[in-house]
PDB file of C-alpha atoms and ligand atoms in Angstrom:
ATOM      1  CA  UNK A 159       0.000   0.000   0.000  1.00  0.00           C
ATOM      2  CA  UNK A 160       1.552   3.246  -0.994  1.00  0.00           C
ATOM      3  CA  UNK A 161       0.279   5.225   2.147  1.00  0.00           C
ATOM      4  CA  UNK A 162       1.619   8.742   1.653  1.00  0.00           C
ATOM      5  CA  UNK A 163      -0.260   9.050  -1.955  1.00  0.00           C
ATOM      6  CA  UNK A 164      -3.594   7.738  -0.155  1.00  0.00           C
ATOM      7  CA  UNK A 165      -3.103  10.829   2.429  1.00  0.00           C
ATOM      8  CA  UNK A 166      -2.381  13.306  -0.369  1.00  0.00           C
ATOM      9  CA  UNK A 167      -5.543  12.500  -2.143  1.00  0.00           C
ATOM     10  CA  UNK A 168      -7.551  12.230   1.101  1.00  0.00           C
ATOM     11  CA  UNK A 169      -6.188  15.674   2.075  1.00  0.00           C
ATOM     12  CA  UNK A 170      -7.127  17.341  -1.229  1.00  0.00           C
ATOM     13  CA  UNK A 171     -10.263  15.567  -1.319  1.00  0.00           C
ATOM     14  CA  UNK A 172     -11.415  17.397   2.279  1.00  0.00           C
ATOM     15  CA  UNK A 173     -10.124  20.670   0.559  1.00  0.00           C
ATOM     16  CA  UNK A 174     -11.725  20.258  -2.159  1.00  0.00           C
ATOM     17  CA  UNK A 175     -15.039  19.214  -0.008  1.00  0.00           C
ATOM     18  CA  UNK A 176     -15.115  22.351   2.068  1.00  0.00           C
ATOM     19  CA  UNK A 177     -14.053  24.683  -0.572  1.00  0.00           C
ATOM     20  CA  UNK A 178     -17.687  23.440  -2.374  1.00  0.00           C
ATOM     21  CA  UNK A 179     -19.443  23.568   1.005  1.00  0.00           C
ATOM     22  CA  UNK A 180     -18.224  26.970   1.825  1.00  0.00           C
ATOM     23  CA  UNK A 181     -19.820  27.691  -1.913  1.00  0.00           C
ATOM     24  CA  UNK A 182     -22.594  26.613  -0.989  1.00  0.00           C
ATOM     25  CA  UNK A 183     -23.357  28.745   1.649  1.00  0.00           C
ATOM     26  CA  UNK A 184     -22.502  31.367  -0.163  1.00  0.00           C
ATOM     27  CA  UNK A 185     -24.858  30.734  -2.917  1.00  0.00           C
ATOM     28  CA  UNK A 186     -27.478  30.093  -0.554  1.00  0.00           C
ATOM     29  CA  UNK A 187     -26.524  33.565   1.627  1.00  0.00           C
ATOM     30  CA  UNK A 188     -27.178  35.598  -1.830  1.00  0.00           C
ATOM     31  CA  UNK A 189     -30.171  33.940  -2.903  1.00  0.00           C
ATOM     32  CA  UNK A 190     -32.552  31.641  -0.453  1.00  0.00           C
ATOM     33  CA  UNK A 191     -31.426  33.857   2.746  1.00  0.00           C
ATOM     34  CA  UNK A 192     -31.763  37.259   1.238  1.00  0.00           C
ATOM     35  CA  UNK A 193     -34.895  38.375   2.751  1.00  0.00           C
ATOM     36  CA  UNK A 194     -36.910  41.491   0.513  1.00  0.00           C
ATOM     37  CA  UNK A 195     -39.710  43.468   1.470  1.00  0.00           C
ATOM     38  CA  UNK A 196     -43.027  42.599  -0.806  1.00  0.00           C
ATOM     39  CA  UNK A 197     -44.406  44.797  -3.454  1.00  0.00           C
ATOM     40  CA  UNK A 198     -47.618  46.495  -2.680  1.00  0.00           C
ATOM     41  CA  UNK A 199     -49.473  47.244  -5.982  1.00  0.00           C
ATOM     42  CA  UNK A 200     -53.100  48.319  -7.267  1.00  0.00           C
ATOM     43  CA  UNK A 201     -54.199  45.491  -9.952  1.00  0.00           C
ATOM     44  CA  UNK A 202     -57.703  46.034 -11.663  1.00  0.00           C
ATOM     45  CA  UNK A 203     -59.677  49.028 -10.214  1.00  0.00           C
ATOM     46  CA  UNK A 204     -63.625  49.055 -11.242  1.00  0.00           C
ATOM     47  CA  UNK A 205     -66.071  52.385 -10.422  1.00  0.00           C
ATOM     48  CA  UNK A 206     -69.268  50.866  -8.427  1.00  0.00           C
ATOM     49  CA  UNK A 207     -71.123  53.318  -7.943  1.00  0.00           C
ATOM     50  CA  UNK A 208     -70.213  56.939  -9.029  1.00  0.00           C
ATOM     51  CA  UNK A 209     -71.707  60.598  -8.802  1.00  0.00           C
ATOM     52  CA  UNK A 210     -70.174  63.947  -9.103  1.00  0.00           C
ATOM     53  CA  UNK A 211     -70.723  67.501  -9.853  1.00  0.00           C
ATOM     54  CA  UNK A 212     -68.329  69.680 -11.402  1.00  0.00           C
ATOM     55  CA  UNK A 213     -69.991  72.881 -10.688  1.00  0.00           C
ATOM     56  CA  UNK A 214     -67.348  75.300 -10.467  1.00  0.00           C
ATOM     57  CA  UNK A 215     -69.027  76.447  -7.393  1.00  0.00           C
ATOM     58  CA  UNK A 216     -69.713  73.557  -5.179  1.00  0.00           C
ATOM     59  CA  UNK A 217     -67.192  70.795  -6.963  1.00  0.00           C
ATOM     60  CA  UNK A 218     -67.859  66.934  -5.382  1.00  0.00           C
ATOM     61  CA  UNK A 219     -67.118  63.522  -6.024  1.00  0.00           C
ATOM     62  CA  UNK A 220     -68.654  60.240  -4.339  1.00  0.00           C
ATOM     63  CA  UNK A 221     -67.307  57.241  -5.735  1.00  0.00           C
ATOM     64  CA  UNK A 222     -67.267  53.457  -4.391  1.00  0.00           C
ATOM     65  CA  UNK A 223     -64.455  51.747  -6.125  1.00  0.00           C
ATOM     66  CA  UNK A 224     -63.065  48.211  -5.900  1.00  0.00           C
ATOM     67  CA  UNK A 225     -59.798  47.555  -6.203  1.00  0.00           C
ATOM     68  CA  UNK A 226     -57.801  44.574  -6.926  1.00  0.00           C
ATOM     69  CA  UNK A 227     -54.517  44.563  -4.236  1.00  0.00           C
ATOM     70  CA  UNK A 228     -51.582  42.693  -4.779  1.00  0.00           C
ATOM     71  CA  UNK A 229     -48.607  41.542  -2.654  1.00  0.00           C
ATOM     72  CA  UNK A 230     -45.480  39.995  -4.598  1.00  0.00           C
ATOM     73  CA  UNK A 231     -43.532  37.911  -2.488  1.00  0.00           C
ATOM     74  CA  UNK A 232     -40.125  37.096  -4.035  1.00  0.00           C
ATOM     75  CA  UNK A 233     -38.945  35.343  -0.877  1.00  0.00           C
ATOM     76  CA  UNK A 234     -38.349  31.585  -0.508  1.00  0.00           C
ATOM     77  CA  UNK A 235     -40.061  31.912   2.727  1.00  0.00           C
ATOM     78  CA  UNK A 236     -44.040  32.435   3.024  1.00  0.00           C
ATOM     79  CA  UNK A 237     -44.421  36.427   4.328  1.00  0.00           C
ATOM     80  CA  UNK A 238     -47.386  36.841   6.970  1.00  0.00           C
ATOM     81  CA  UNK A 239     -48.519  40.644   7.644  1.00  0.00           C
ATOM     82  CA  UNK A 240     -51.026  41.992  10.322  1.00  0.00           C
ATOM     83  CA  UNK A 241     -54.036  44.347   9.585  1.00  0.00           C
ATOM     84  CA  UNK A 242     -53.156  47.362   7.418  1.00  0.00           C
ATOM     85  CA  UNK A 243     -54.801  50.141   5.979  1.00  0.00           C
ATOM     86  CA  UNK A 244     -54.915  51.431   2.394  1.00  0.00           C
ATOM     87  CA  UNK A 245     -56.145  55.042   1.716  1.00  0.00           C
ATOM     88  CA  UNK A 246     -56.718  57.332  -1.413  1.00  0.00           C
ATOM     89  CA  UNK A 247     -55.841  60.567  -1.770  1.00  0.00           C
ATOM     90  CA  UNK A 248     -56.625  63.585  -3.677  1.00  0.00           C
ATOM     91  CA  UNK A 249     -53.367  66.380  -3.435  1.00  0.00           C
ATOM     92  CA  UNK A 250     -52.090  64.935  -0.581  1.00  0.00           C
ATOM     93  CA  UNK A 251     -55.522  64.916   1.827  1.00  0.00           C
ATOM     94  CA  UNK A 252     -57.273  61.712   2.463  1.00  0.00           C
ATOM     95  CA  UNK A 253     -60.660  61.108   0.734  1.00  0.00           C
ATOM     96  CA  UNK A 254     -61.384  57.259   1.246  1.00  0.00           C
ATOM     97  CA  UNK A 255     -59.537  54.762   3.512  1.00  0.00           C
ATOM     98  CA  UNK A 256     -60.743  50.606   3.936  1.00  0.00           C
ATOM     99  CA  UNK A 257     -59.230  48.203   6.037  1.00  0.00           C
ATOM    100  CA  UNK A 258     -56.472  45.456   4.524  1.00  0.00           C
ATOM    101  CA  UNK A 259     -57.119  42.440   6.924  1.00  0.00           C
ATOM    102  CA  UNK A 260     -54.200  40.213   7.672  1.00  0.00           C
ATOM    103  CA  UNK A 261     -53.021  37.531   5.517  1.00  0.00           C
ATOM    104  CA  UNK A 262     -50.038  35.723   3.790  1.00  0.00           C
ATOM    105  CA  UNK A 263     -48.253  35.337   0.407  1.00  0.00           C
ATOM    106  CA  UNK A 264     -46.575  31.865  -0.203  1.00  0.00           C
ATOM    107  CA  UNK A 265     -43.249  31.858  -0.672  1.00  0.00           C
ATOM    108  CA  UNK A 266     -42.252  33.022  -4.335  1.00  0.00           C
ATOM    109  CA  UNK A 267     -46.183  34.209  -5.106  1.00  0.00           C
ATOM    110  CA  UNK A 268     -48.546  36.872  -5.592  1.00  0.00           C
ATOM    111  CA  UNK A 269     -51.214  37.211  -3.021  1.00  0.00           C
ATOM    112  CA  UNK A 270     -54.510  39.120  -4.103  1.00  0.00           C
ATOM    113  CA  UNK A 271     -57.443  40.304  -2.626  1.00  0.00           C
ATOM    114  CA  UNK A 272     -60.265  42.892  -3.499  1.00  0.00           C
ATOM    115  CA  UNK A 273     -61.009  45.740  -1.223  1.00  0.00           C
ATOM    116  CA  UNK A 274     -63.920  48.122  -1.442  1.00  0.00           C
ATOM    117  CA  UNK A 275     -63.654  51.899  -0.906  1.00  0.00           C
ATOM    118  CA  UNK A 276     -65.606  54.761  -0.625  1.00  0.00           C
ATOM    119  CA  UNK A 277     -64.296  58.020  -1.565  1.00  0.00           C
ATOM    120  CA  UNK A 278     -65.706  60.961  -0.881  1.00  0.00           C
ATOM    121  CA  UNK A 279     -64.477  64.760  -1.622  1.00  0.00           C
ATOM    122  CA  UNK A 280     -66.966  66.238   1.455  1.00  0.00           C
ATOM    123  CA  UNK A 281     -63.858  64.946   3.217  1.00  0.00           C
ATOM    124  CA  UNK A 282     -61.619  67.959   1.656  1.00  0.00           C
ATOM    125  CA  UNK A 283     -60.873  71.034   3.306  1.00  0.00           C
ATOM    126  CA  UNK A 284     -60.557  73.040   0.267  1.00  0.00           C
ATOM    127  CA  UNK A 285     -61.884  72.493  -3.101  1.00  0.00           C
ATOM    128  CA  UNK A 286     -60.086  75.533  -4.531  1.00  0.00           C
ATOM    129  CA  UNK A 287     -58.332  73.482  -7.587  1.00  0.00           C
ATOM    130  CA  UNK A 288     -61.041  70.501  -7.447  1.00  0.00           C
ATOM    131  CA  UNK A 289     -63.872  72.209 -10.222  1.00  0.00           C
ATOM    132  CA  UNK A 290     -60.870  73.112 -12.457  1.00  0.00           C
ATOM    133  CA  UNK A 291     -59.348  69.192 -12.139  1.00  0.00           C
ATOM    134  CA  UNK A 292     -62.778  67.721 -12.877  1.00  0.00           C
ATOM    135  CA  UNK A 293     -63.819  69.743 -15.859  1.00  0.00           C
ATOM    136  CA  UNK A 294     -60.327  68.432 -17.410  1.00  0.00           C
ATOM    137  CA  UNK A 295     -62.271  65.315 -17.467  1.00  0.00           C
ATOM    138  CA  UNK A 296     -59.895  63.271 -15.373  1.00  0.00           C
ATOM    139  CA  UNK A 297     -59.834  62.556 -11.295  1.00  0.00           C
ATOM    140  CA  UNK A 298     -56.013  61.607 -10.353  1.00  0.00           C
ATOM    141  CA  UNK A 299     -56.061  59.955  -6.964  1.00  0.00           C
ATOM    142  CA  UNK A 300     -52.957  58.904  -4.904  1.00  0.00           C
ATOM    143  CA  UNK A 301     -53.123  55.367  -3.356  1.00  0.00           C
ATOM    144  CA  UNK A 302     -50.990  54.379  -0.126  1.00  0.00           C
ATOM    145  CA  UNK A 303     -50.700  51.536   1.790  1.00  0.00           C
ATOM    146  CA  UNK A 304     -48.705  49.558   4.197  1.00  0.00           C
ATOM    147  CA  UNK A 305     -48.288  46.307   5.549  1.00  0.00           C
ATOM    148  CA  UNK A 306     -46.156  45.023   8.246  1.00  0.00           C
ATOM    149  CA  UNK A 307     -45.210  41.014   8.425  1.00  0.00           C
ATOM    150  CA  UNK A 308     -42.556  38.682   8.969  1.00  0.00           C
ATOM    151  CA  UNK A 309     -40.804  36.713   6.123  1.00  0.00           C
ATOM    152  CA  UNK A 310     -40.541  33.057   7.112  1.00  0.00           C
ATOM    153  CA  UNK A 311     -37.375  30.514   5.937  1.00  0.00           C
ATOM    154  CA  UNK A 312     -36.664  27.224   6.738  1.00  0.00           C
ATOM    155  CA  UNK A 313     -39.637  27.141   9.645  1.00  0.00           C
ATOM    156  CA  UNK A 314     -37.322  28.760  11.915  1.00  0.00           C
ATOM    157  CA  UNK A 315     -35.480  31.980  10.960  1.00  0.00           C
ATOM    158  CA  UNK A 316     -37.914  35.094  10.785  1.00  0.00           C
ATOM    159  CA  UNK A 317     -37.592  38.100   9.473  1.00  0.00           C
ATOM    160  CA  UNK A 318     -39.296  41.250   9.639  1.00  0.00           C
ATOM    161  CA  UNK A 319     -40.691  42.883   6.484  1.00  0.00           C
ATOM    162  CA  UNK A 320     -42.711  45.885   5.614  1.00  0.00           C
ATOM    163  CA  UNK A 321     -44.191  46.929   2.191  1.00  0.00           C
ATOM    164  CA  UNK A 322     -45.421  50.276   1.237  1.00  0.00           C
ATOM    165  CA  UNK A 323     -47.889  50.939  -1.880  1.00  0.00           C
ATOM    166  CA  UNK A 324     -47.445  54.181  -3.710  1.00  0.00           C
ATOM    167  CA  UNK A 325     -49.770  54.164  -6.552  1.00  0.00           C
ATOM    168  CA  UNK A 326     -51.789  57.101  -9.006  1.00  0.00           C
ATOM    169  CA  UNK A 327     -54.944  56.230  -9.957  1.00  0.00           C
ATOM    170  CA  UNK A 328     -56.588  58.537 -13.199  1.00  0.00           C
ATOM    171  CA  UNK A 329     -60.502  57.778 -13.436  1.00  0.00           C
ATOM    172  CA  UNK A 330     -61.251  59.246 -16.230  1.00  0.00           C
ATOM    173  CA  UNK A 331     -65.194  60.755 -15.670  1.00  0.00           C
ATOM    174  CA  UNK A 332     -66.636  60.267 -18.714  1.00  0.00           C
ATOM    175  CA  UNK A 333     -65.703  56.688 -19.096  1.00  0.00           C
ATOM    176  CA  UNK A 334     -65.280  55.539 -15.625  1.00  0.00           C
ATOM    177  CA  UNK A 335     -62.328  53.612 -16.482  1.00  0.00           C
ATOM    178  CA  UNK A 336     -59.731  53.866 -14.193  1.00  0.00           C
ATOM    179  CA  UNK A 337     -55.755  53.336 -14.821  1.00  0.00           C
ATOM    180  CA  UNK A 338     -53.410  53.032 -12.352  1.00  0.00           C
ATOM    181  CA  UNK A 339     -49.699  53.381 -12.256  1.00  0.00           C
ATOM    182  CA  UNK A 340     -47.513  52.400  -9.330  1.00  0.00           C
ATOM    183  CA  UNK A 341     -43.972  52.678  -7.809  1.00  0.00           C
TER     184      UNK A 341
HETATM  185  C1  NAG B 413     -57.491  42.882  12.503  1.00  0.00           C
HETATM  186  O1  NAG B 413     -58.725  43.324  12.006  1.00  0.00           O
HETATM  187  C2  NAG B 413     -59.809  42.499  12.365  1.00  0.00           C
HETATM  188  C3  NAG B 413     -61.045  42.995  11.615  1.00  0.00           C
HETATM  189  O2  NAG B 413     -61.124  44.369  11.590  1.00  0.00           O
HETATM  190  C4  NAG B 413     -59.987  42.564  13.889  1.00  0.00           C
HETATM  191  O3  NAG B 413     -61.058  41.734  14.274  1.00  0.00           O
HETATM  192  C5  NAG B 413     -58.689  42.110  14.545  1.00  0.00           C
HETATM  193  O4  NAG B 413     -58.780  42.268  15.935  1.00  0.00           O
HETATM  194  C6  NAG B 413     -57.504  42.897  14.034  1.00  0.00           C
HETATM  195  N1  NAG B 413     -56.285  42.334  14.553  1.00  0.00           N
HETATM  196  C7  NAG B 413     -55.299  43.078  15.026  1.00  0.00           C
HETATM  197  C8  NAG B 413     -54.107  42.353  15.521  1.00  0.00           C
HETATM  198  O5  NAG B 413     -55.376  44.295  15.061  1.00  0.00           O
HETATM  199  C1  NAG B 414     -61.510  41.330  -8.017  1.00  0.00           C
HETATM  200  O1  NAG B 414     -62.663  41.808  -8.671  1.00  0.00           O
HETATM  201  C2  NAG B 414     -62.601  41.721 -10.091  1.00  0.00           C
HETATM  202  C3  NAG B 414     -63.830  42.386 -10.665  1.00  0.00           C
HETATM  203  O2  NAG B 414     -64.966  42.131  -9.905  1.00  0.00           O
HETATM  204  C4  NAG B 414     -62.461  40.260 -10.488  1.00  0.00           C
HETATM  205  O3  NAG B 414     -62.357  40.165 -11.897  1.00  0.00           O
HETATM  206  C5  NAG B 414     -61.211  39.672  -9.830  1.00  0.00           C
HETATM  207  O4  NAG B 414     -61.109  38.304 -10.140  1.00  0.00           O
HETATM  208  C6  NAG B 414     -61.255  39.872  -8.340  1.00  0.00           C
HETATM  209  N1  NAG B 414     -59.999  39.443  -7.783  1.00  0.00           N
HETATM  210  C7  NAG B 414     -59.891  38.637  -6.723  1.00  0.00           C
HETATM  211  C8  NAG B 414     -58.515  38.299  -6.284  1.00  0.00           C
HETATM  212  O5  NAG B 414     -60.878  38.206  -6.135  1.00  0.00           O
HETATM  213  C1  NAG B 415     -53.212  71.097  -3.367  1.00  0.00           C
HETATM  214  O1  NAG B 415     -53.383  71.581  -2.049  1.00  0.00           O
HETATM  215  C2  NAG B 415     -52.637  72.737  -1.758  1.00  0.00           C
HETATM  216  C3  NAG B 415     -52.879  73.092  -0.320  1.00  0.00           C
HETATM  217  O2  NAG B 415     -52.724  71.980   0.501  1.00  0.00           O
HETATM  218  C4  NAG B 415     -53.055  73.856  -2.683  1.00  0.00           C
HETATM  219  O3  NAG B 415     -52.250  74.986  -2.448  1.00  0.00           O
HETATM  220  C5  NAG B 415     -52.884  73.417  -4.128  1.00  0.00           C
HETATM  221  O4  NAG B 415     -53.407  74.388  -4.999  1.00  0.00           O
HETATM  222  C6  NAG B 415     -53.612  72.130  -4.384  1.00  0.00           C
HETATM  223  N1  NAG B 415     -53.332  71.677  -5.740  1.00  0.00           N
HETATM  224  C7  NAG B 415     -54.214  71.050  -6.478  1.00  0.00           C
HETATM  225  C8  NAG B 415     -53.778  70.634  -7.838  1.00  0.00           C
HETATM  226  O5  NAG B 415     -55.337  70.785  -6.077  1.00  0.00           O
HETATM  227  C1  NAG B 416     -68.201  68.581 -16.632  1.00  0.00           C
HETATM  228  O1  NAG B 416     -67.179  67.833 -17.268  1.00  0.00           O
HETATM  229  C2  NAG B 416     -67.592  67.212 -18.456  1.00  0.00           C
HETATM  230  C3  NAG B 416     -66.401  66.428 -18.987  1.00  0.00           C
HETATM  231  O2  NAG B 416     -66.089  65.412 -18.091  1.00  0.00           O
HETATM  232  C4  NAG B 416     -68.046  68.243 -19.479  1.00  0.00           C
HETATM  233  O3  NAG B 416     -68.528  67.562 -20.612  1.00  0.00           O
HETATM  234  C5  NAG B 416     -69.135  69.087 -18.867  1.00  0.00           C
HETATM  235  O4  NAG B 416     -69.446  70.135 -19.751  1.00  0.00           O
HETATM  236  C6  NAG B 416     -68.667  69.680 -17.565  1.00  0.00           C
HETATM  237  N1  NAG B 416     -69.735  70.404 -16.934  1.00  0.00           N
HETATM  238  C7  NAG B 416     -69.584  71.636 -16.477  1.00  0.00           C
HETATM  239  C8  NAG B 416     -70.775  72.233 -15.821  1.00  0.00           C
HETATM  240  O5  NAG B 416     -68.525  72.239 -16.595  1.00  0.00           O
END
């Protein structure tokens, strides 16, 4: 038996062992491990019920929308959030707000869900600029949201995760169709 050469090649076999091990690892560290916050995002929005007035004087908009919510999930772990709230805006004040109820996307998926929401300009302070936005035909709305969670790998390591929704939604008036664009 030639001994020495049998160490040699045991030797660079363990090398060669851990060297692909340590690899490994690091593959996994920059892909499976890497936690990301999900994506918040406005899918399909529909008008339900819509009536408005773009009187100069007295300007007003009362709209019930429903809109299609989606949360990407590009994590190899599932991501569970807690109750969150969206809300849509017109220039920056608050005119319709519902409830996002807790829930989970599976790991490497899109959860949906619908939400309804009422929005209603007698919750403006000012209408100044409203009667001059309306008679261009189109209603721009800002749509926020955020959800708070944990992002789930292996069973056992958790991490927390927020996303945040930043979305513009244009419904045109004449049409009712509505288009959204978002961050
Ligand atoms: C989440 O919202 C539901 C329905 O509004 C409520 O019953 C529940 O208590 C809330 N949970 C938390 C943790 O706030
Ligand atoms: C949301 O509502 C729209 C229109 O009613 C429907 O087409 C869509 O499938 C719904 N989405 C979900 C996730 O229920
Ligand atoms: C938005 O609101 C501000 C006051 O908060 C007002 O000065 C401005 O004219 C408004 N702009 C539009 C486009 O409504
Ligand atoms: C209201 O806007 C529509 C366009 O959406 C326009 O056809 C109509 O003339 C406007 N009405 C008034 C009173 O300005």
């Amino acid at each position: 038996m030639a001994g020495g050469g049998n160490n040699t090649k045991c030797l660079t076999n363990m090398a060669a062992f851990l060297i692909l091990q340590a690899a490994i690892i690091l593959i996994l560290a920059f892909t499976v491990m890497r936690v990301h916050g999900p994506k918040l995002r406005l899918g399909m929005v529909t008008v339900d019920s819509f009536s408005t007035s773009n009187d100069t004087s007295s300007p007003s908009f009362n709209m019930r929308l429903t809109a299609e919510v989606t949360i990407k999930n590009t994590n190899f772990g599932v991501f569970k959030y807690g109750n969150g709230t969206m809300s849509l805006a017109y220039n920056g004040t608050v005119v319709g707000d519902v409830a996002i109820a807790k829930g989970r996307a599976k790991a490497r998926d899109t959860a949906k869900f619908n939400v309804t929401v009422d929005v209603m300009s007698s919750r403006l302070t000012s209408t100044a600029s409203l009667g001059t936005d309306m008679n261009s035909g189109v209603l721009t709305l800002g749509g926020d949201a955020k959800v708070r969670g944990k992002v789930e790998l292996l069973k056992v390591m958790k991490r927390k995760k927020s996303g945040v929704m930043d979305c513009a939604l244009s419904v045109n008036l004449a049409t009712r169709a509505v288009t959204t664009k978002c961050k």
